[in-house]
Amino acid sequence: MNRITTTALALAVTGLSGVAVAAEYEKAVVDSVATYAAPGAFDGVTINVACRSLPAMDFIASHKEIFEKATGATIKFTNYPENDLRSKIVADASNKVGGFQVYCLDNNYIPLFASNKWVAQIDSAIKPEYKLDDVFDSLKTSYSWQGGLFGLPIYSEVTLLYYRKDLLDAAGLTPPKTLDELETAAAKLTQPPQTFGIALRGLRGEGMNAYTWTEWMRSYGANFLDANMHPVFNSPEAIEGTEHYSNLINKYGSPGNGTWGWDKVSSAFAAGRVAMIVESSAFYPVFNDPKQSSVVGKVGYAVVPAGPKGAFPANYSIGLAIPATVDPASKTFAAATAFLQWATSQEMEFARTDKDIGNEDRKSVNQSDLLKSKIDAGYIQAVQEGQAITKTHYRPMIPQWREMGDIIGAEIEASFTGGKSAKEALDAAAEQVTARFKSQGVLDTPRAYPEIFPDK
């Protein structure tokens, strides 16, 4: 009886403490508005935000009245499906429509938008209290172009190795640290039809197979382009990396894995059908939710395995940017930059983390006691290590990336489904990209930024 009473009391105290802590984080969000704007400073200003529904973005939208009440501004969110959002903001920006004062923008769109002067540079508007250096370095640089800052992150991810601790233990295996060890483990863990060793993205697309395949390509020492914008992603090193990636899918993946996207990869892991995946850090909540996962408590986390040239976690982020149609001298621009900083502030990130909305962009939150109280320490460590080593130029930061990535993705899918060899697929993609670049006038022009590996 005493044990039950003591436990109940402990839970009650924890609950009350949690309420108090939550209130403190919410108060900090309210108080932080004054850091970026004086009371009533933006009376009469309306900020239209083009975005899509994500937990972090929805959290901001649910708190917008705090900013509105303090500053007098009106914030209006318009949510679009992912592909529709991209089309909408490209059309708005390229045609100088001016329908929005804030864009929700992928980091790999920054080269396209900044080079075309579709978004505004915001360096001079960033206040010291924003603590820009607290944002992971890879995220800061991914929202930069030619030395200028053009956006602030609100959602970010890196790829991790997720693995079944119970299956590795039963097989006498330790978490693989190299790509060779990954293949060895995948072979040993493949026990069809119950369990397969691994699942990877095979579905075509720059945000699908090209997103994770690039890790293998980089890890074996390949570049995408030479210094004069000639495709070199069909080099012997790239072919070798592609062959290893394809080998994992075809030998140790579930039937049909060659055309899987992130949704099927993650659902197969959550259902317990595969032992390992290399996927986005965003899937932590799914794999630890009993309503969605049969592997709760059985999942381990590690930084992605290294190839001969190192480990290269993929990265992706969504942030907020200001269209260039907003006059930098206007009250609207001041309101937009203030809103960007408040919405992505340290205070806001702590508050949303307290509500179990993850995807940390800041070092302070990643290493906070708050996060450690909510999330597996192994996951926190893997994310921290991944963020520390991921490269801004994991994919080329060029305006043509999405087009090039989609061409590559379509061709390499054929090597994952058995239609082409790795060399045939990459040669075909290189030929198409060369033709596109020539027609666009970018072939034989200096590449804006070097890639990860220095040219020989």
C-alpha positions as a Markdown table, in Angstrom:
| # | Residue | x | y | z |
|---|---|---|---|---|
| 1 | Met | 0.0 | 0.0 | 0.0 |
| 2 | Asn | 2.8 | 2.4 | 0.9 |
| 3 | Arg | 4.6 | 1.6 | -2.4 |
| 4 | Ile | 1.5 | 2.4 | -4.4 |
| 5 | Thr | 0.9 | 5.6 | -2.5 |
| 6 | Thr | 4.5 | 6.7 | -2.9 |
| 7 | Thr | 4.5 | 6.0 | -6.6 |
| 8 | Ala | 1.2 | 7.8 | -7.1 |
| 9 | Leu | 2.6 | 10.8 | -5.2 |
| 10 | Ala | 5.8 | 10.8 | -7.3 |
| 11 | Leu | 3.7 | 10.8 | -10.5 |
| 12 | Ala | 1.5 | 13.6 | -9.2 |
| 13 | Val | 4.5 | 15.7 | -8.3 |
| 14 | Thr | 6.1 | 15.0 | -11.7 |
| 15 | Gly | 2.9 | 16.1 | -13.4 |
| 16 | Leu | 2.7 | 19.3 | -11.4 |
| 17 | Ser | 6.3 | 20.0 | -12.1 |
| 18 | Gly | 5.8 | 19.4 | -15.8 |
| 19 | Val | 2.9 | 21.9 | -15.8 |
| 20 | Ala | 5.1 | 24.5 | -14.1 |
| 21 | Val | 8.0 | 23.9 | -16.5 |
| 22 | Ala | 5.6 | 24.1 | -19.5 |
| 23 | Ala | 4.3 | 27.4 | -18.2 |
| 24 | Glu | 7.9 | 28.7 | -17.9 |
| 25 | Tyr | 8.7 | 27.8 | -21.5 |
| 26 | Glu | 5.4 | 29.4 | -22.7 |
| 27 | Lys | 6.2 | 32.6 | -20.7 |
| 28 | Ala | 9.6 | 32.8 | -22.3 |
| 29 | Val | 8.0 | 32.7 | -25.8 |
| 30 | Val | 5.7 | 35.5 | -24.8 |
| 31 | Asp | 8.5 | 37.6 | -23.3 |
| 32 | Ser | 10.8 | 37.0 | -26.2 |
| 33 | Val | 8.7 | 39.0 | -28.6 |
| 34 | Ala | 10.0 | 42.2 | -27.0 |
| 35 | Thr | 13.5 | 41.2 | -28.1 |
| 36 | Tyr | 12.6 | 41.7 | -31.7 |
| 37 | Ala | 9.9 | 44.4 | -31.8 |
| 38 | Ala | 8.5 | 47.3 | -29.7 |
| 39 | Pro | 4.9 | 47.1 | -28.6 |
| 40 | Gly | 2.6 | 48.0 | -31.4 |
| 41 | Ala | 5.5 | 48.5 | -33.8 |
| 42 | Phe | 3.8 | 46.8 | -36.7 |
| 43 | Asp | 0.2 | 48.1 | -36.4 |
| 44 | Gly | -1.5 | 47.7 | -39.8 |
| 45 | Val | 1.0 | 45.2 | -41.3 |
| 46 | Thr | -0.2 | 41.9 | -42.7 |
| 47 | Ile | 2.3 | 39.1 | -43.2 |
| 48 | Asn | 1.1 | 36.3 | -45.5 |
| 49 | Val | 3.0 | 33.1 | -45.0 |
| 50 | Ala | 3.2 | 30.4 | -47.7 |
| 51 | Cys | 3.9 | 27.1 | -45.9 |
| 52 | Arg | 2.9 | 23.5 | -45.4 |
| 53 | Ser | 1.6 | 21.7 | -42.4 |
| 54 | Leu | 4.4 | 20.3 | -40.2 |
| 55 | Pro | 4.4 | 19.9 | -36.4 |
| 56 | Ala | 7.0 | 22.7 | -35.9 |
| 57 | Met | 5.2 | 25.0 | -38.4 |
| 58 | Asp | 1.8 | 24.2 | -36.8 |
| 59 | Phe | 3.2 | 25.0 | -33.4 |
| 60 | Ile | 4.3 | 28.5 | -34.7 |
| 61 | Ala | 0.8 | 29.0 | -36.2 |
| 62 | Ser | -0.8 | 28.1 | -32.9 |
| 63 | His | 1.3 | 30.8 | -31.2 |
| 64 | Lys | 1.0 | 33.5 | -33.7 |
| 65 | Glu | -1.5 | 35.5 | -31.6 |
| 66 | Ile | 1.3 | 36.1 | -29.1 |
| 67 | Phe | 3.2 | 38.0 | -31.8 |
| 68 | Glu | 0.1 | 39.7 | -33.2 |
| 69 | Lys | -1.0 | 41.0 | -29.8 |
| 70 | Ala | 2.4 | 42.3 | -28.9 |
| 71 | Thr | 3.3 | 44.0 | -32.2 |
| 72 | Gly | 0.0 | 44.8 | -33.9 |
| 73 | Ala | 0.9 | 42.7 | -37.0 |
| 74 | Thr | -1.5 | 40.2 | -38.6 |
| 75 | Ile | 0.0 | 36.8 | -39.5 |
| 76 | Lys | -1.9 | 34.7 | -42.0 |
| 77 | Phe | -0.8 | 31.1 | -42.8 |
| 78 | Thr | -1.7 | 29.4 | -46.1 |
| 79 | Asn | -0.9 | 25.7 | -46.1 |
| 80 | Tyr | -0.2 | 23.8 | -49.3 |
| 81 | Pro | 0.7 | 20.2 | -50.0 |
| 82 | Glu | 4.5 | 19.8 | -50.4 |
| 83 | Asn | 4.8 | 19.8 | -54.2 |
| 84 | Asp | 2.1 | 22.5 | -54.6 |
| 85 | Leu | 4.0 | 24.7 | -52.1 |
| 86 | Arg | 7.1 | 24.5 | -54.2 |
| 87 | Ser | 5.3 | 25.3 | -57.4 |
| 88 | Lys | 3.4 | 28.2 | -55.7 |
| 89 | Ile | 6.4 | 30.0 | -54.3 |
| 90 | Val | 8.5 | 29.5 | -57.5 |
| 91 | Ala | 5.6 | 31.1 | -59.5 |
| 92 | Asp | 5.2 | 33.9 | -56.9 |
| 93 | Ala | 8.9 | 34.6 | -56.8 |
| 94 | Ser | 9.8 | 34.3 | -60.5 |
| 95 | Asn | 6.9 | 36.5 | -61.6 |
| 96 | Lys | 7.4 | 39.0 | -58.7 |
| 97 | Val | 3.7 | 38.6 | -57.7 |
| 98 | Gly | 4.2 | 39.7 | -54.1 |
| 99 | Gly | 1.4 | 37.5 | -52.8 |
| 100 | Phe | 3.4 | 36.5 | -49.7 |
| 101 | Gln | 5.7 | 38.2 | -47.3 |
| 102 | Val | 7.3 | 35.0 | -45.9 |
| 103 | Tyr | 8.1 | 31.7 | -47.7 |
| 104 | Cys | 8.5 | 28.3 | -46.1 |
| 105 | Leu | 11.5 | 27.3 | -48.1 |
| 106 | Asp | 13.6 | 24.1 | -48.4 |
| 107 | Asn | 17.3 | 24.7 | -47.8 |
| 108 | Asn | 18.3 | 23.1 | -51.2 |
| 109 | Tyr | 16.2 | 25.8 | -52.9 |
| 110 | Ile | 18.4 | 28.6 | -51.5 |
| 111 | Pro | 20.8 | 28.6 | -54.4 |
| 112 | Leu | 18.0 | 28.9 | -56.9 |
| 113 | Phe | 16.1 | 31.6 | -55.0 |
| 114 | Ala | 19.2 | 33.6 | -53.9 |
| 115 | Ser | 21.0 | 33.5 | -57.3 |
| 116 | Asn | 17.8 | 34.7 | -59.0 |
| 117 | Lys | 17.3 | 37.4 | -56.3 |
| 118 | Trp | 13.9 | 36.0 | -55.4 |
| 119 | Val | 14.6 | 36.2 | -51.7 |
| 120 | Ala | 16.0 | 38.9 | -49.5 |
| 121 | Gln | 19.3 | 38.8 | -47.6 |
| 122 | Ile | 18.6 | 39.2 | -43.9 |
| 123 | Asp | 22.1 | 39.3 | -42.2 |
| 124 | Ser | 21.8 | 42.9 | -41.0 |
| 125 | Ala | 18.4 | 42.2 | -39.4 |
| 126 | Ile | 19.6 | 39.4 | -37.1 |
| 127 | Lys | 19.9 | 40.5 | -33.5 |
| 128 | Pro | 22.6 | 39.2 | -31.2 |
| 129 | Glu | 19.9 | 37.9 | -28.9 |
| 130 | Tyr | 18.8 | 35.5 | -31.6 |
| 131 | Lys | 22.0 | 33.5 | -30.9 |
| 132 | Leu | 22.7 | 32.6 | -34.5 |
| 133 | Asp | 25.8 | 30.7 | -33.5 |
| 134 | Asp | 23.6 | 28.3 | -31.5 |
| 135 | Val | 22.1 | 27.1 | -34.7 |
| 136 | Phe | 23.9 | 24.0 | -36.1 |
| 137 | Asp | 26.7 | 25.1 | -38.4 |
| 138 | Ser | 25.4 | 22.9 | -41.3 |
| 139 | Leu | 22.0 | 24.6 | -41.1 |
| 140 | Lys | 23.4 | 28.1 | -41.1 |
| 141 | Thr | 25.5 | 27.5 | -44.1 |
| 142 | Ser | 22.7 | 25.7 | -46.0 |
| 143 | Tyr | 20.7 | 29.0 | -45.8 |
| 144 | Ser | 23.6 | 31.0 | -47.0 |
| 145 | Trp | 24.6 | 31.9 | -50.6 |
| 146 | Gln | 27.8 | 33.7 | -51.6 |
| 147 | Gly | 28.4 | 34.9 | -48.0 |
| 148 | Gly | 24.9 | 36.2 | -47.3 |
| 149 | Leu | 22.1 | 34.7 | -45.1 |
| 150 | Phe | 18.8 | 34.2 | -46.8 |
| 151 | Gly | 16.7 | 32.2 | -44.3 |
| 152 | Leu | 16.4 | 30.6 | -40.9 |
| 153 | Pro | 15.6 | 27.0 | -40.2 |
| 154 | Ile | 12.5 | 25.7 | -38.5 |
| 155 | Tyr | 12.7 | 22.0 | -39.2 |
| 156 | Ser | 15.8 | 19.9 | -39.9 |
| 157 | Glu | 16.9 | 16.3 | -40.2 |
| 158 | Val | 20.0 | 14.2 | -40.8 |
| 159 | Thr | 20.0 | 10.5 | -41.8 |
| 160 | Leu | 20.8 | 7.9 | -39.1 |
| 161 | Leu | 21.3 | 4.2 | -38.9 |
| 162 | Tyr | 18.3 | 2.7 | -37.2 |
| 163 | Tyr | 18.8 | -0.9 | -36.1 |
| 164 | Arg | 17.1 | -3.6 | -34.1 |
| 165 | Lys | 19.1 | -4.0 | -30.9 |
| 166 | Asp | 17.5 | -7.4 | -30.2 |
| 167 | Leu | 18.2 | -8.9 | -33.6 |
| 168 | Leu | 21.8 | -7.6 | -33.6 |
| 169 | Asp | 22.4 | -9.0 | -30.1 |
| 170 | Ala | 20.9 | -12.4 | -31.0 |
| 171 | Ala | 23.2 | -12.5 | -34.1 |
| 172 | Gly | 26.3 | -11.5 | -32.0 |
| 173 | Leu | 26.7 | -8.3 | -34.0 |
| 174 | Thr | 27.6 | -4.8 | -32.9 |
| 175 | Pro | 26.2 | -1.7 | -34.7 |
| 176 | Pro | 28.0 | -1.4 | -38.0 |
| 177 | Lys | 30.4 | 1.5 | -38.3 |
| 178 | Thr | 31.5 | 1.0 | -41.9 |
| 179 | Leu | 29.6 | 0.2 | -45.1 |
| 180 | Asp | 31.4 | -3.1 | -45.3 |
| 181 | Glu | 30.2 | -4.0 | -41.8 |
| 182 | Leu | 26.7 | -2.9 | -42.8 |
| 183 | Glu | 26.7 | -5.4 | -45.7 |
| 184 | Thr | 28.0 | -8.2 | -43.5 |
| 185 | Ala | 25.4 | -7.5 | -40.9 |
| 186 | Ala | 22.6 | -7.2 | -43.5 |
| 187 | Ala | 23.6 | -10.6 | -44.9 |
| 188 | Lys | 23.6 | -12.2 | -41.5 |
| 189 | Leu | 20.3 | -10.6 | -40.4 |
| 190 | Thr | 18.4 | -11.6 | -43.6 |
| 191 | Gln | 16.0 | -14.5 | -42.6 |
| 192 | Pro | 13.2 | -14.5 | -45.2 |
| 193 | Pro | 10.3 | -14.4 | -45.3 |
| 194 | Gln | 10.1 | -13.1 | -41.7 |
| 195 | Thr | 12.9 | -10.6 | -41.6 |
| 196 | Phe | 15.2 | -8.9 | -44.1 |
| 197 | Gly | 18.5 | -7.3 | -43.3 |
| 198 | Ile | 18.0 | -3.8 | -44.5 |
| 199 | Ala | 15.7 | -1.4 | -46.5 |
| 200 | Leu | 16.8 | 1.7 | -48.4 |
| 201 | Arg | 15.0 | 4.2 | -50.6 |
| 202 | Gly | 14.9 | 3.0 | -54.2 |
| 203 | Leu | 12.0 | 5.2 | -55.5 |
| 204 | Arg | 13.2 | 7.7 | -58.1 |
| 205 | Gly | 13.5 | 11.4 | -57.2 |
| 206 | Glu | 16.1 | 13.8 | -55.8 |
| 207 | Gly | 14.3 | 13.7 | -52.5 |
| 208 | Met | 13.8 | 10.0 | -52.6 |
| 209 | Asn | 16.6 | 7.6 | -53.7 |
| 210 | Ala | 19.1 | 10.3 | -54.6 |
| 211 | Tyr | 18.8 | 11.6 | -51.1 |
| 212 | Thr | 20.2 | 8.5 | -49.4 |
| 213 | Trp | 22.1 | 7.1 | -52.3 |
| 214 | Thr | 24.3 | 10.2 | -52.3 |
| 215 | Glu | 25.8 | 8.9 | -49.0 |
| 216 | Trp | 27.2 | 5.9 | -50.7 |
| 217 | Met | 28.4 | 7.9 | -53.7 |
| 218 | Arg | 30.2 | 10.3 | -51.4 |
| 219 | Ser | 31.5 | 7.6 | -49.1 |
| 220 | Tyr | 33.3 | 6.0 | -52.0 |
| 221 | Gly | 34.9 | 9.2 | -53.1 |
| 222 | Ala | 32.8 | 10.6 | -55.9 |
| 223 | Asn | 31.7 | 14.1 | -56.9 |
| 224 | Phe | 28.7 | 15.2 | -58.8 |
| 225 | Leu | 30.4 | 17.9 | -61.0 |
| 226 | Asp | 33.9 | 19.0 | -61.9 |
| 227 | Ala | 35.0 | 22.6 | -61.6 |
| 228 | Asn | 33.4 | 23.6 | -64.9 |
| 229 | Met | 30.0 | 22.0 | -64.3 |
| 230 | His | 30.6 | 18.8 | -66.2 |
| 231 | Pro | 28.9 | 15.8 | -64.7 |
| 232 | Val | 31.3 | 13.3 | -63.1 |
| 233 | Phe | 28.8 | 11.3 | -61.0 |
| 234 | Asn | 29.4 | 8.4 | -63.4 |
| 235 | Ser | 33.0 | 8.0 | -62.2 |
| 236 | Pro | 34.4 | 4.6 | -61.1 |
| 237 | Glu | 34.0 | 5.7 | -57.5 |
| 238 | Ala | 30.3 | 6.6 | -58.0 |
| 239 | Ile | 29.7 | 3.3 | -59.9 |
| 240 | Glu | 31.3 | 1.4 | -57.0 |
| 241 | Gly | 29.1 | 3.2 | -54.4 |
| 242 | Thr | 26.0 | 2.6 | -56.5 |
| 243 | Glu | 26.8 | -1.1 | -56.9 |
| 244 | His | 27.1 | -1.5 | -53.1 |
| 245 | Tyr | 23.8 | 0.4 | -52.5 |
| 246 | Ser | 22.0 | -1.7 | -55.2 |
| 247 | Asn | 23.5 | -4.9 | -53.7 |
| 248 | Leu | 22.0 | -4.2 | -50.3 |
| 249 | Ile | 18.5 | -3.6 | -51.9 |
| 250 | Asn | 18.6 | -6.6 | -54.2 |
| 251 | Lys | 20.3 | -9.2 | -51.9 |
| 252 | Tyr | 19.1 | -8.2 | -48.4 |
| 253 | Gly | 16.0 | -6.0 | -48.9 |
| 254 | Ser | 12.4 | -7.0 | -49.0 |
| 255 | Pro | 10.8 | -7.9 | -52.4 |
| 256 | Gly | 10.0 | -4.7 | -54.2 |
| 257 | Asn | 12.4 | -2.5 | -52.1 |
| 258 | Gly | 13.9 | -1.2 | -55.4 |
| 259 | Thr | 10.8 | 1.1 | -55.8 |
| 260 | Trp | 10.3 | 2.0 | -52.1 |
| 261 | Gly | 10.2 | 5.6 | -50.8 |
| 262 | Trp | 10.7 | 6.7 | -47.2 |
| 263 | Asp | 7.1 | 5.8 | -46.3 |
| 264 | Lys | 7.5 | 2.1 | -47.2 |
| 265 | Val | 11.0 | 1.9 | -45.7 |
| 266 | Ser | 9.9 | 3.4 | -42.4 |
| 267 | Ser | 6.7 | 1.3 | -42.2 |
| 268 | Ala | 8.6 | -1.9 | -42.9 |
| 269 | Phe | 11.0 | -1.1 | -40.0 |
| 270 | Ala | 8.1 | -0.1 | -37.7 |
| 271 | Ala | 6.4 | -3.4 | -38.5 |
| 272 | Gly | 9.5 | -5.4 | -37.6 |
| 273 | Arg | 10.1 | -6.7 | -41.1 |
| 274 | Val | 13.6 | -5.3 | -41.6 |
| 275 | Ala | 16.5 | -5.2 | -39.2 |
| 276 | Met | 18.2 | -1.9 | -40.3 |
| 277 | Ile | 17.5 | 1.2 | -42.3 |
| 278 | Val | 19.3 | 4.4 | -43.1 |
| 279 | Glu | 16.6 | 7.1 | -42.8 |
| 280 | Ser | 15.7 | 10.5 | -41.5 |
| 281 | Ser | 16.1 | 11.4 | -37.9 |
| 282 | Ala | 12.4 | 12.6 | -38.1 |
| 283 | Phe | 11.2 | 9.0 | -37.7 |
| 284 | Tyr | 12.1 | 8.7 | -34.0 |
| 285 | Pro | 8.5 | 9.4 | -32.8 |
| 286 | Val | 7.0 | 6.9 | -35.2 |
| 287 | Phe | 9.3 | 4.0 | -34.1 |
| 288 | Asn | 8.6 | 4.8 | -30.4 |
| 289 | Asp | 4.8 | 5.1 | -30.7 |
| 290 | Pro | 3.0 | 1.9 | -29.7 |
| 291 | Lys | 0.1 | 2.9 | -32.0 |
| 292 | Gln | 2.4 | 3.0 | -35.0 |
| 293 | Ser | 5.3 | 0.6 | -34.2 |
| 294 | Ser | 5.8 | -3.0 | -33.1 |
| 295 | Val | 9.5 | -2.3 | -32.3 |
| 296 | Val | 9.1 | 0.1 | -29.4 |
| 297 | Gly | 12.1 | -0.3 | -27.0 |
| 298 | Lys | 14.0 | -2.4 | -29.5 |
| 299 | Val | 15.5 | 0.3 | -31.6 |
| 300 | Gly | 19.1 | 1.5 | -31.6 |
| 301 | Tyr | 20.6 | 4.6 | -33.2 |
| 302 | Ala | 23.9 | 5.4 | -34.7 |
| 303 | Val | 25.6 | 7.8 | -37.0 |
| 304 | Val | 25.6 | 6.5 | -40.6 |
| 305 | Pro | 28.3 | 4.0 | -41.5 |
| 306 | Ala | 31.5 | 5.2 | -43.2 |
| 307 | Gly | 32.8 | 4.2 | -46.5 |
| 308 | Pro | 36.5 | 4.4 | -47.7 |
| 309 | Lys | 36.3 | 8.2 | -47.8 |
| 310 | Gly | 34.3 | 8.7 | -44.6 |
| 311 | Ala | 30.7 | 9.0 | -43.4 |
| 312 | Phe | 28.3 | 11.4 | -45.1 |
| 313 | Pro | 24.9 | 11.8 | -43.4 |
| 314 | Ala | 22.2 | 13.3 | -45.7 |
| 315 | Asn | 20.7 | 16.5 | -44.5 |
| 316 | Tyr | 17.5 | 18.5 | -45.2 |
| 317 | Ser | 15.8 | 21.5 | -43.7 |
| 318 | Ile | 12.8 | 23.7 | -44.1 |
| 319 | Gly | 13.0 | 27.3 | -43.0 |
| 320 | Leu | 11.5 | 30.7 | -43.4 |
| 321 | Ala | 12.6 | 33.3 | -46.0 |
| 322 | Ile | 11.4 | 36.7 | -47.1 |
| 323 | Pro | 10.6 | 37.3 | -50.8 |
| 324 | Ala | 12.6 | 40.0 | -52.5 |
| 325 | Thr | 9.4 | 41.8 | -53.4 |
| 326 | Val | 9.2 | 43.0 | -49.9 |
| 327 | Asp | 10.8 | 46.5 | -49.7 |
| 328 | Pro | 13.8 | 46.3 | -47.3 |
| 329 | Ala | 13.1 | 49.8 | -46.1 |
| 330 | Ser | 9.5 | 49.1 | -45.3 |
| 331 | Lys | 7.7 | 48.4 | -42.0 |
| 332 | Thr | 6.6 | 45.1 | -43.6 |
| 333 | Phe | 10.2 | 44.0 | -44.0 |
| 334 | Ala | 10.9 | 44.9 | -40.4 |
| 335 | Ala | 7.9 | 42.9 | -39.3 |
| 336 | Ala | 8.8 | 39.9 | -41.4 |
| 337 | Thr | 12.4 | 39.8 | -40.1 |
| 338 | Ala | 11.2 | 40.1 | -36.5 |
| 339 | Phe | 8.7 | 37.4 | -37.0 |
| 340 | Leu | 11.3 | 35.0 | -38.6 |
| 341 | Gln | 13.6 | 35.5 | -35.6 |
| 342 | Trp | 10.9 | 35.1 | -33.0 |
| 343 | Ala | 9.4 | 32.0 | -34.8 |
| 344 | Thr | 12.7 | 30.2 | -35.0 |
| 345 | Ser | 14.1 | 31.5 | -31.7 |
| 346 | Gln | 15.7 | 29.5 | -28.9 |
| 347 | Glu | 12.7 | 30.2 | -26.7 |
| 348 | Met | 10.3 | 28.9 | -29.3 |
| 349 | Glu | 12.3 | 25.7 | -29.9 |
| 350 | Phe | 12.5 | 24.9 | -26.2 |
| 351 | Ala | 8.7 | 25.4 | -26.0 |
| 352 | Arg | 7.9 | 23.1 | -28.9 |
| 353 | Thr | 10.4 | 20.5 | -27.6 |
| 354 | Asp | 8.5 | 20.6 | -24.3 |
| 355 | Lys | 5.4 | 19.7 | -26.3 |
| 356 | Asp | 7.3 | 16.7 | -27.8 |
| 357 | Ile | 7.8 | 18.3 | -31.2 |
| 358 | Gly | 11.4 | 17.5 | -32.1 |
| 359 | Asn | 13.8 | 18.1 | -35.0 |
| 360 | Glu | 16.2 | 20.3 | -33.1 |
| 361 | Asp | 18.0 | 23.1 | -35.0 |
| 362 | Arg | 19.9 | 24.4 | -32.0 |
| 363 | Lys | 22.9 | 23.0 | -30.2 |
| 364 | Ser | 21.5 | 24.2 | -26.8 |
| 365 | Val | 18.3 | 22.3 | -27.3 |
| 366 | Asn | 20.0 | 19.2 | -28.6 |
| 367 | Gln | 22.1 | 19.0 | -25.4 |
| 368 | Ser | 19.5 | 20.2 | -22.9 |
| 369 | Asp | 18.2 | 18.4 | -19.9 |
| 370 | Leu | 14.7 | 18.9 | -21.3 |
| 371 | Leu | 15.4 | 16.9 | -24.4 |
| 372 | Lys | 17.3 | 14.2 | -22.5 |
| 373 | Ser | 14.3 | 13.7 | -20.3 |
| 374 | Lys | 12.1 | 13.0 | -23.3 |
| 375 | Ile | 14.3 | 11.1 | -25.8 |
| 376 | Asp | 16.7 | 8.2 | -25.9 |
| 377 | Ala | 20.2 | 9.3 | -25.2 |
| 378 | Gly | 21.5 | 7.2 | -28.0 |
| 379 | Tyr | 19.3 | 9.0 | -30.5 |
| 380 | Ile | 20.4 | 12.4 | -29.2 |
| 381 | Gln | 24.1 | 11.4 | -29.6 |
| 382 | Ala | 23.5 | 10.1 | -33.1 |
| 383 | Val | 21.8 | 13.3 | -34.2 |
| 384 | Gln | 24.5 | 15.4 | -32.6 |
| 385 | Glu | 27.3 | 13.4 | -34.4 |
| 386 | Gly | 25.4 | 13.5 | -37.6 |
| 387 | Gln | 24.8 | 17.2 | -37.5 |
| 388 | Ala | 28.5 | 17.8 | -36.7 |
| 389 | Ile | 29.8 | 15.9 | -39.7 |
| 390 | Thr | 27.1 | 16.4 | -42.4 |
| 391 | Lys | 28.1 | 18.7 | -45.2 |
| 392 | Thr | 26.2 | 21.6 | -46.6 |
| 393 | His | 27.3 | 20.5 | -50.0 |
| 394 | Tyr | 26.2 | 16.9 | -49.4 |
| 395 | Arg | 24.2 | 17.6 | -52.6 |
| 396 | Pro | 25.5 | 20.3 | -54.9 |
| 397 | Met | 24.3 | 23.7 | -53.8 |
| 398 | Ile | 23.5 | 24.9 | -57.3 |
| 399 | Pro | 20.3 | 26.3 | -58.8 |
| 400 | Gln | 20.0 | 23.2 | -61.1 |
| 401 | Trp | 20.1 | 20.6 | -58.3 |
| 402 | Arg | 16.5 | 19.5 | -58.3 |
| 403 | Glu | 16.4 | 18.9 | -62.0 |
| 404 | Met | 19.7 | 17.1 | -62.0 |
| 405 | Gly | 18.8 | 15.1 | -58.9 |
| 406 | Asp | 15.5 | 13.9 | -60.5 |
| 407 | Ile | 17.4 | 12.8 | -63.6 |
| 408 | Ile | 19.8 | 10.8 | -61.5 |
| 409 | Gly | 17.0 | 9.4 | -59.4 |
| 410 | Ala | 15.1 | 8.1 | -62.4 |
| 411 | Glu | 18.1 | 6.3 | -63.8 |
| 412 | Ile | 19.5 | 4.7 | -60.7 |
| 413 | Glu | 16.1 | 3.3 | -59.8 |
| 414 | Ala | 16.6 | 1.1 | -62.9 |
| 415 | Ser | 19.7 | -0.3 | -61.3 |
| 416 | Phe | 17.8 | -1.1 | -58.1 |
| 417 | Thr | 15.1 | -2.9 | -60.0 |
| 418 | Gly | 17.4 | -4.9 | -62.3 |
| 419 | Gly | 16.8 | -2.9 | -65.5 |
| 420 | Lys | 20.3 | -1.5 | -65.8 |
| 421 | Ser | 23.7 | -1.9 | -64.4 |
| 422 | Ala | 25.1 | 0.9 | -62.2 |
| 423 | Lys | 27.4 | 2.1 | -65.0 |
| 424 | Glu | 24.6 | 2.1 | -67.6 |
| 425 | Ala | 22.3 | 4.1 | -65.3 |
| 426 | Leu | 24.9 | 6.7 | -64.3 |
| 427 | Asp | 26.2 | 7.1 | -67.8 |
| 428 | Ala | 22.6 | 7.7 | -69.1 |
| 429 | Ala | 22.0 | 10.3 | -66.3 |
| 430 | Ala | 25.3 | 12.0 | -67.1 |
| 431 | Glu | 24.5 | 12.2 | -70.8 |
| 432 | Gln | 21.1 | 13.8 | -70.0 |
| 433 | Val | 22.5 | 16.3 | -67.5 |
| 434 | Thr | 25.3 | 17.3 | -69.9 |
| 435 | Ala | 22.7 | 18.0 | -72.6 |
| 436 | Arg | 20.5 | 20.0 | -70.2 |
| 437 | Phe | 23.4 | 22.1 | -68.9 |
| 438 | Lys | 24.6 | 22.8 | -72.4 |
| 439 | Ser | 21.2 | 24.0 | -73.4 |
| 440 | Gln | 21.0 | 26.2 | -70.3 |
| 441 | Gly | 24.4 | 27.7 | -70.9 |
| 442 | Val | 25.9 | 26.5 | -67.7 |
| 443 | Leu | 28.2 | 23.8 | -69.1 |
| 444 | Asp | 31.8 | 25.0 | -69.2 |
| 445 | Thr | 31.1 | 27.7 | -66.6 |
| 446 | Pro | 32.9 | 27.9 | -63.2 |
| 447 | Arg | 31.1 | 26.0 | -60.5 |
| 448 | Ala | 29.8 | 28.5 | -57.8 |
| 449 | Tyr | 31.1 | 26.5 | -54.9 |
| 450 | Pro | 33.6 | 23.5 | -54.6 |
| 451 | Glu | 32.2 | 20.2 | -53.7 |
| 452 | Ile | 33.1 | 18.1 | -50.6 |
| 453 | Phe | 36.2 | 16.7 | -52.1 |
| 454 | Pro | 38.9 | 18.9 | -53.7 |
| 455 | Asp | 39.5 | 18.4 | -57.4 |
| 456 | Lys | 42.6 | 16.4 | -58.2 |
